Amino acid sequence: MKNPIRFLLILALSIPLTASDVEKIEFVKSALKAMGAPNQPKVEVQWNRYYNNAQIGEICRKIAAAYPQLTRYEVIGKSYEERDIHSLTITDFSSGKPEDKPGMYIDGNIHSNEIQGAEVSLYTAWYLTENFEKNEWIQELMKNKTFYILPSINPDARDHYISEGNTPHSPRSGLVPRDDDGDGAINEDGFDDLDGDGHIVSMRIKDPNGRWKESSEITGMMVPCKENETGDYTLLGNEGIDNDGDGKINEDGEGFYDPNRNWPWSWQPEYIQYGADMYPLSIKENRIVADYILSHENIAGAQSYHNSGGMILRGPGSDSPAFSYHDQDRKYYDFIGKTGNKILPGYDYMVLYKDLYKAVGGEVDFFYGMRGIFSFTNELWSSFNYFGEKSKSSEFFGRREPVYKFNELLLFQEGIVPWKKINHPQYGEIEIGGFKKSWTRTAPSFMIEEMCHRNMAFTLFHAYNLPVVKFDEVTRKDIGDGLEQIDVILKNERVIPTRSYYEIEKQLTVPDFLEISSEDKNDVIAAMIVYDKYLNNTREIEKQPVRVKIDQIDGNATCQVRWIVKKGKKYTVKYTSKKAIDLESGL
Amino acid sequence: MTKKFMLPMLITFLLLQSALSESDLYHYHTSAQNEKLVRQITQSSKDIMSYTVLTKTDSGKEILAVEITGQNHNTKPAILLVGGLEGYELTSVEICMDILKHISTHYSHDPSLSGLLETCTIYIIPNANPDASAHFFDSPRSQRKTNNLPVDHDLDGKTDEDGFNDLTGDGMIAMMRIKDLLGAWTIHQNYPVMVPCTAEDSLTERYTMHFEGFDDDGDGWLNEDVAGGVDLDKNFPYHFEFSDKEAGTYAVSQKESKALADFIFSHPEILLVYSFSDDNNLLTPWPASQNAGPEYMDEVQKKGVITKMLMEDALVMEQLTKKYRKIFQNMDYFQTEKNNGNFAEWVYYQTGRLSVTTPAWRFSLDPADSARCKNKDIEYYKWLQRSGHSGKVLAWQKIEHPDFPDQVVEIGGFLPNFRQNAPEDSLKPIFERNRLLVRSLCELLPKIEIADIRTKKLHDNIHHVDILITNKGALATSTEIGRHLRWVPKIRIQMDSKVEIFSGKNFALLDKIEGNGETRKVSWLIKTNKKSITLKVHSPVFGDITKEVTL
């Protein structure tokens, strides 16, 4: 549809327009389209809030219904609590089957409270489909690539985070019940939302011998006393009650395992990796998603969205040599990651184990370790987003002062529950207050769209650089004795190789093949790979010369195969690759 | 009992009797026969045992778990027997089936057996890997350990496209040798056995060795992508080997392994697992740490890998080893390296239970033979001769092979699947020894009791209370490694809910009580005007013990 307004006007000849329709059309016509989102998308989505899992499903289905030529919607499985795990396959279906093109896999929200990954994933699906018609770069991208988008892979706990009392950091786990404190009872002592406001904040009690006081500069912020000071308060942790009378508060709530420490490859049990759970992919949602990924052999790039800290992370999460990434693959990671530093101001390209912390059994390592897939994890929302300065503090979530200041100057105090008195069944009169669950790790409404767009742009850059292979040259030459020499040169026009060095070394995946066929199989006499055409350095393929195995076609590089064949016959050469589009050429 | 019920019971009894006739006991059964037997046996002894279906394999076979409780259906410490892990080995399946049959037929008139089941439960998974073991009965018969999952062994994009072929049509996949100057094998000087060439026989005829087969897919390789599959005993997460195509894509990727893992994790009362594999940690114990548990675990966390049994657990294992050696005397056979990703090590290192594993059977070495050598094939050949099974070696015969038109190709050598399985005529003593071993293992299980509750009145209504819990069994209530895993439950001691507690909490948790009489104490300071209080010990392993004490 070239001109939607004209289309609507034509439609109006047969269907009477209402007054509000007319008003809308007039408005859109007169508004200047900003760069980016279309003025009148087929699917209206507000990118200034966080959706629950049912709403995510609804948006997915709307996109799929509006763009059936570009989208396929699927429920790939049900979570522990029987929620749908949604997926969208996005590509230009008219130019080929999705499974034949290199795939870019995108997911969000494996940690349930790290909620905004789902919105970035959804925005990507929405933006690609809404802009396909007008943007040639996107048309080209979707002709050559397939996107597999799973907005939330931890839907139970996402909904729990939204609808139940939580902190910005909980539940993190999924909702499969676990006995966290080994007392034989399960989830018996989680948070208690004492005032029922949906936010689990902090508890403090007035105490003339306490070691905490309120900051003199920032209202409501608690600071520890210096050695020579006396305080007014003792801090009591997060809102909660000792529900089981064991002398501890909130020691066994929802979950607990870490869904992002439960993946095969570098997985290690609990005594090495907290949250690993019983065995790799013991968590139902993870197993469904892992099997989905493994069953799509065309996936060549992967992106997961987390929060927070402004990071573009790559693996490995382990410092063990057994799980190190291949030297030769690092340059591709660096190329994508360092461009990410530009696309995402306030984000840093980092290596998980040495720049952040050691963590094994992560999803990011699963992609690379199992299938050689180039994969990144973005930690959305950075302290840079407050006032254009990234916190240098050693505190994991950045310094608290800018958070309070931003809350005061831009949120007009909305992000914080002010301290208020409440009666606690065990402590008596206490005060509760502090950050709301939807503040400190998640973007406020007016910054969500930019977060979505910039992160999408990084992922599209990655997707663009997945392999695009072409026949560079196909030649036939008479070499006498009734024979001909056929030379085929294949070229990868993008940065990422058709197979990573790691998957070649570990023999993880099916290699690429270049096959020749003719009417009679005895027409093909011999085959060789030419690895230096100037010096004529070749390696003969003794076994099965009609089907030449190619380890990879490197980024922006070529690969040459030569056959000696009988003269004057009709030949066809066919290139097959799991992570590049197959090609065929008649000779 | 009314007459209405007597007839079906009589029929069941008769069916079982016929199913368990002496002639039928000592031979190998198909998984369908064994599945049927499990149903019949558990039905006829349903007051003391029952079965559940853990999963169905890809070919629709059921993996069954039998729970033998005896008359005491309360929670008790348990052991688990797992047969059939090594797909081509059926002896262990029959050992498990024998124990099941034995308990079913002996429970009512063997007081030591019924007494034993008063304090413990026995779980039996007779065949953990029925798809693989079904190939034992295939024609042609080959040596196959794997399940039916199609695997692309040679990474050519196709699965299972170049397997063995029965070239001689005898129903057996034997060995195939091809005369070849580049070969690395030759015929032994004294025995008709193929051996790797050494410097001594450098001028003898050379061969390449294969299993019987064609190059089905014309890629120049023989049998490079045989049917199936995953070797279950490589599919567990301890030292899982990603580069091994038979290990599976990832650890616990298979229905069979997931069923086993989920079963063990959902049964915390299982304290000991007895499985059958190439390894024998009762004859050759696994290496143990030099440091005590906590120090060793610190080291493990720094290195990120655990490779030794904790010292405390290794000491416990010695008790089991002694029992084993007494029952299985003079074991003399070739011990094999264990697989990475095996079940038995995983059970100990990652589920925190004691794990014992032995081969169900191995051909024995002759202690009197002065010419004993390290070559397993030669020793196996000698054993075949010695034990009257010389028919299990096929004389080499020349064939025309289309893939090697110009070479001498011969079929012969050892017949498949005999070396891994005890001959049927030697099953009886194997069963008897395993019955004894399982009894001994059960006898060692921990037994906890409230040894004493001591109270001291400090003032009107104010009492000090001590509860003393003793483990009278030989084994500790959990492993030392279990203390470092989340999955090994603690023992919970609950104070009477009607008292006011001055010191202590509603309940206390004990993580481990050593065996052979260790006693642990928990104390409270309470206020109550009641004349007596009730304390409760609760554990997912030991069940509930309640005791009332007068103040």
Coordinates of C-alpha atoms in Angstrom, one line a residue, chain A residues 153-390:
Chain A
I153 CA 10.5 -16.3 28.1
N154 CA 9.5 -16.2 31.8
P155 CA 5.8 -15.2 31.5
D156 CA 4.6 -16.5 34.9
A157 CA 7.0 -14.4 36.9
R158 CA 6.6 -11.4 34.6
D159 CA 2.9 -11.3 35.5
H160 CA 3.8 -11.8 39.1
Y161 CA 6.2 -8.9 39.0
I162 CA 3.5 -6.7 37.5
S163 CA 0.5 -7.7 39.6
E164 CA 2.0 -8.8 43.0
G165 CA 4.0 -7.0 45.6
N166 CA 7.7 -6.9 44.5
T167 CA 10.9 -4.9 44.7
P168 CA 12.7 -3.7 41.6
H169 CA 14.8 -6.9 42.0
S170 CA 12.1 -9.6 42.4
P171 CA 11.1 -12.2 41.6
R172 CA 14.0 -12.7 39.1
S173 CA 13.3 -16.4 39.4
G174 CA 10.5 -18.2 37.6
L175 CA 7.6 -19.6 39.7
V176 CA 8.4 -23.3 39.8
P177 CA 8.3 -23.7 43.6
R178 CA 11.6 -24.4 45.4
D179 CA 12.5 -24.8 49.1
D180 CA 15.1 -22.1 49.5
D181 CA 16.1 -22.5 53.1
G182 CA 15.9 -26.3 53.3
D183 CA 13.3 -26.4 56.0
G184 CA 11.0 -28.8 54.2
A185 CA 8.4 -26.1 53.5
I186 CA 8.1 -24.4 50.1
N187 CA 7.7 -20.7 49.5
E188 CA 6.5 -20.3 53.1
D189 CA 8.1 -17.0 53.9
G190 CA 8.2 -14.5 51.0
F191 CA 7.6 -10.7 51.1
D192 CA 4.5 -9.3 52.7
D193 CA 3.1 -6.2 51.1
L194 CA 2.2 -4.6 54.4
D195 CA 0.3 -1.6 52.9
G196 CA -1.0 -3.5 49.8
D197 CA 0.3 -0.9 47.3
G198 CA 2.0 -3.5 45.0
H199 CA 5.5 -2.3 45.9
I200 CA 7.8 -4.0 48.4
V201 CA 9.8 -1.2 49.9
S202 CA 12.2 -1.0 52.9
M203 CA 11.4 -1.2 56.6
R204 CA 13.1 0.9 59.3
I205 CA 12.5 1.2 63.0
K206 CA 13.3 4.2 65.2
D207 CA 16.2 3.2 67.3
P208 CA 18.3 5.7 69.4
N209 CA 21.1 3.1 69.1
G210 CA 20.7 2.5 65.3
R211 CA 23.5 2.9 62.9
W212 CA 21.5 4.6 60.1
K213 CA 20.1 8.1 59.6
E214 CA 18.4 10.1 56.9
S215 CA 20.6 12.0 54.6
S216 CA 20.8 15.7 55.3
E217 CA 20.9 16.5 51.6
I218 CA 18.5 14.1 50.0
T219 CA 15.1 13.7 51.6
G220 CA 14.2 10.1 52.5
M221 CA 17.6 8.6 51.5
M222 CA 19.1 6.5 54.3
V223 CA 22.8 6.7 54.9
P224 CA 25.0 4.8 57.3
C225 CA 26.5 6.6 60.3
K226 CA 30.1 7.5 60.4
E227 CA 32.2 5.9 63.1
N228 CA 31.9 9.0 65.4
E229 CA 28.2 9.6 64.8
T230 CA 25.0 8.2 66.4
G231 CA 22.0 7.3 64.3
D232 CA 18.3 7.2 64.6
Y233 CA 17.2 4.0 62.8
T234 CA 17.9 0.4 62.3
L235 CA 17.1 -1.0 58.9
L236 CA 15.0 -4.2 58.8
G237 CA 15.2 -5.2 55.2
N238 CA 12.4 -5.5 52.7
E239 CA 8.7 -5.4 53.7
G240 CA 7.9 -8.7 55.3
I241 CA 6.9 -10.8 58.3
D242 CA 8.6 -13.9 59.7
N243 CA 5.8 -16.1 58.5
D244 CA 7.1 -19.4 59.7
G245 CA 8.6 -18.3 63.0
D246 CA 12.2 -19.4 62.2
G247 CA 13.7 -16.0 63.1
K248 CA 14.2 -14.9 59.5
I249 CA 12.3 -12.6 57.3
N250 CA 11.6 -13.2 53.6
E251 CA 14.0 -16.2 53.4
D252 CA 11.8 -18.4 51.2
G253 CA 9.7 -16.5 48.6
E254 CA 8.7 -17.2 45.0
G255 CA 11.1 -19.5 43.1
F256 CA 14.0 -19.6 43.8
Y257 CA 16.4 -20.5 41.0
D258 CA 18.1 -18.3 38.5
P259 CA 16.6 -19.0 35.0
N260 CA 19.7 -17.6 33.5
R261 CA 22.1 -20.1 35.3
N262 CA 20.2 -23.2 34.2
W263 CA 21.4 -23.5 30.6
P264 CA 23.7 -26.3 29.2
W265 CA 27.3 -25.9 28.1
S266 CA 29.0 -24.2 31.0
W267 CA 26.3 -25.3 33.6
Q268 CA 27.6 -26.2 37.0
P269 CA 25.6 -27.3 40.1
E270 CA 24.6 -25.1 43.0
Y271 CA 27.8 -25.4 45.0
I272 CA 29.6 -23.6 42.2
Q273 CA 26.8 -21.6 40.7
Y274 CA 24.0 -20.2 42.8
G275 CA 20.6 -20.6 41.2
A276 CA 21.8 -23.3 38.7
D277 CA 18.9 -25.6 39.9
M278 CA 18.9 -29.4 39.6
Y279 CA 20.2 -30.0 36.1
P280 CA 20.6 -28.1 32.8
L281 CA 17.2 -27.0 31.6
S282 CA 15.4 -28.5 34.6
I283 CA 13.1 -25.4 34.3
K284 CA 10.2 -26.0 31.9
E285 CA 10.2 -22.6 30.2
N286 CA 14.0 -22.9 29.5
R287 CA 13.7 -26.3 28.0
I288 CA 10.9 -25.2 25.7
V289 CA 13.0 -22.2 24.5
A290 CA 16.2 -24.2 24.2
D291 CA 14.6 -26.9 22.1
Y292 CA 13.0 -24.1 20.0
I293 CA 16.4 -22.6 19.4
L294 CA 18.1 -25.9 18.7
S295 CA 15.4 -26.9 16.2
H296 CA 16.1 -23.7 14.2
E297 CA 19.5 -24.5 12.7
N298 CA 19.5 -21.3 10.7
I299 CA 19.8 -19.1 13.8
A300 CA 23.1 -17.4 13.4
G301 CA 22.8 -14.4 15.7
A302 CA 21.1 -14.0 19.1
Q303 CA 20.2 -11.2 21.4
S304 CA 18.8 -11.3 24.9
Y305 CA 17.5 -8.3 26.8
H306 CA 18.0 -7.8 30.5
N307 CA 18.4 -4.9 32.9
S308 CA 20.2 -3.0 34.1
G309 CA 23.6 -1.1 34.0
G310 CA 24.0 -0.2 30.3
M311 CA 26.0 -3.1 29.1
I312 CA 26.4 -5.0 25.8
L313 CA 27.7 -8.3 27.2
R314 CA 29.2 -11.2 25.5
G315 CA 30.4 -14.5 27.0
P316 CA 32.0 -16.4 28.2
G317 CA 30.7 -16.3 31.8
S318 CA 33.3 -18.8 32.9
D319 CA 37.0 -18.1 33.2
S320 CA 37.8 -21.8 32.7
P321 CA 39.8 -22.6 29.5
A322 CA 37.3 -25.3 28.7
F323 CA 34.7 -22.6 28.1
S324 CA 36.7 -19.9 26.4
Y325 CA 35.6 -18.4 23.1
H326 CA 37.6 -19.0 20.0
D327 CA 40.3 -16.4 19.3
Q328 CA 39.3 -16.0 15.7
D329 CA 35.7 -15.3 16.6
R330 CA 36.5 -12.4 19.0
K331 CA 37.0 -9.9 16.1
Y332 CA 33.5 -10.4 15.0
Y333 CA 32.2 -9.9 18.5
D334 CA 34.3 -6.8 18.8
F335 CA 33.1 -5.4 15.5
I336 CA 29.4 -5.7 16.5
G337 CA 29.9 -4.8 20.2
K338 CA 32.0 -1.7 19.6
T339 CA 29.5 -0.4 17.1
G340 CA 27.0 -1.0 19.8
N341 CA 28.9 1.5 22.0
K342 CA 28.0 4.2 19.4
I343 CA 24.4 3.2 18.9
L344 CA 23.8 3.0 22.6
P345 CA 25.3 6.0 24.5
G346 CA 25.9 5.0 28.1
Y347 CA 26.3 1.3 27.3
D348 CA 29.6 -0.5 27.4
Y349 CA 30.6 -3.5 25.4
M350 CA 32.0 -6.0 28.0
V351 CA 33.1 -9.6 28.4
L352 CA 31.0 -11.2 31.1
Y353 CA 33.5 -13.1 33.2
K354 CA 36.2 -10.5 33.3
D355 CA 34.4 -7.2 33.1
L356 CA 31.3 -8.0 35.2
Y357 CA 31.3 -11.3 37.1
K358 CA 31.7 -15.0 36.6
A359 CA 28.4 -16.7 35.9
V360 CA 28.0 -20.2 34.4
G361 CA 25.0 -21.8 32.8
G362 CA 23.9 -18.6 31.1
E363 CA 21.8 -18.4 28.0
V364 CA 24.3 -16.1 26.3
D365 CA 26.9 -18.9 26.5
F366 CA 24.4 -21.6 25.4
F367 CA 24.0 -20.0 21.9
Y368 CA 27.7 -19.8 21.3
G369 CA 28.8 -23.0 23.1
M370 CA 26.1 -25.2 21.6
R371 CA 25.8 -23.9 18.1
G372 CA 28.5 -21.2 17.6
I373 CA 25.9 -18.5 17.4
F374 CA 27.2 -15.0 18.0
S375 CA 25.2 -13.7 20.9
F376 CA 24.9 -10.7 23.1
T377 CA 23.0 -9.8 26.3
N378 CA 22.1 -6.1 26.7
E379 CA 21.6 -4.7 30.2
L380 CA 19.0 -2.1 29.5
W381 CA 18.8 1.2 31.5
S382 CA 22.0 2.9 32.5
S383 CA 22.9 5.4 35.1
F384 CA 23.9 7.5 32.1
N385 CA 20.2 7.9 31.4
Y386 CA 19.7 10.1 34.5
F387 CA 21.8 13.1 33.7
G388 CA 24.1 12.0 30.8
E389 CA 26.9 10.8 33.1
K390 CA 27.6 7.2 33.8

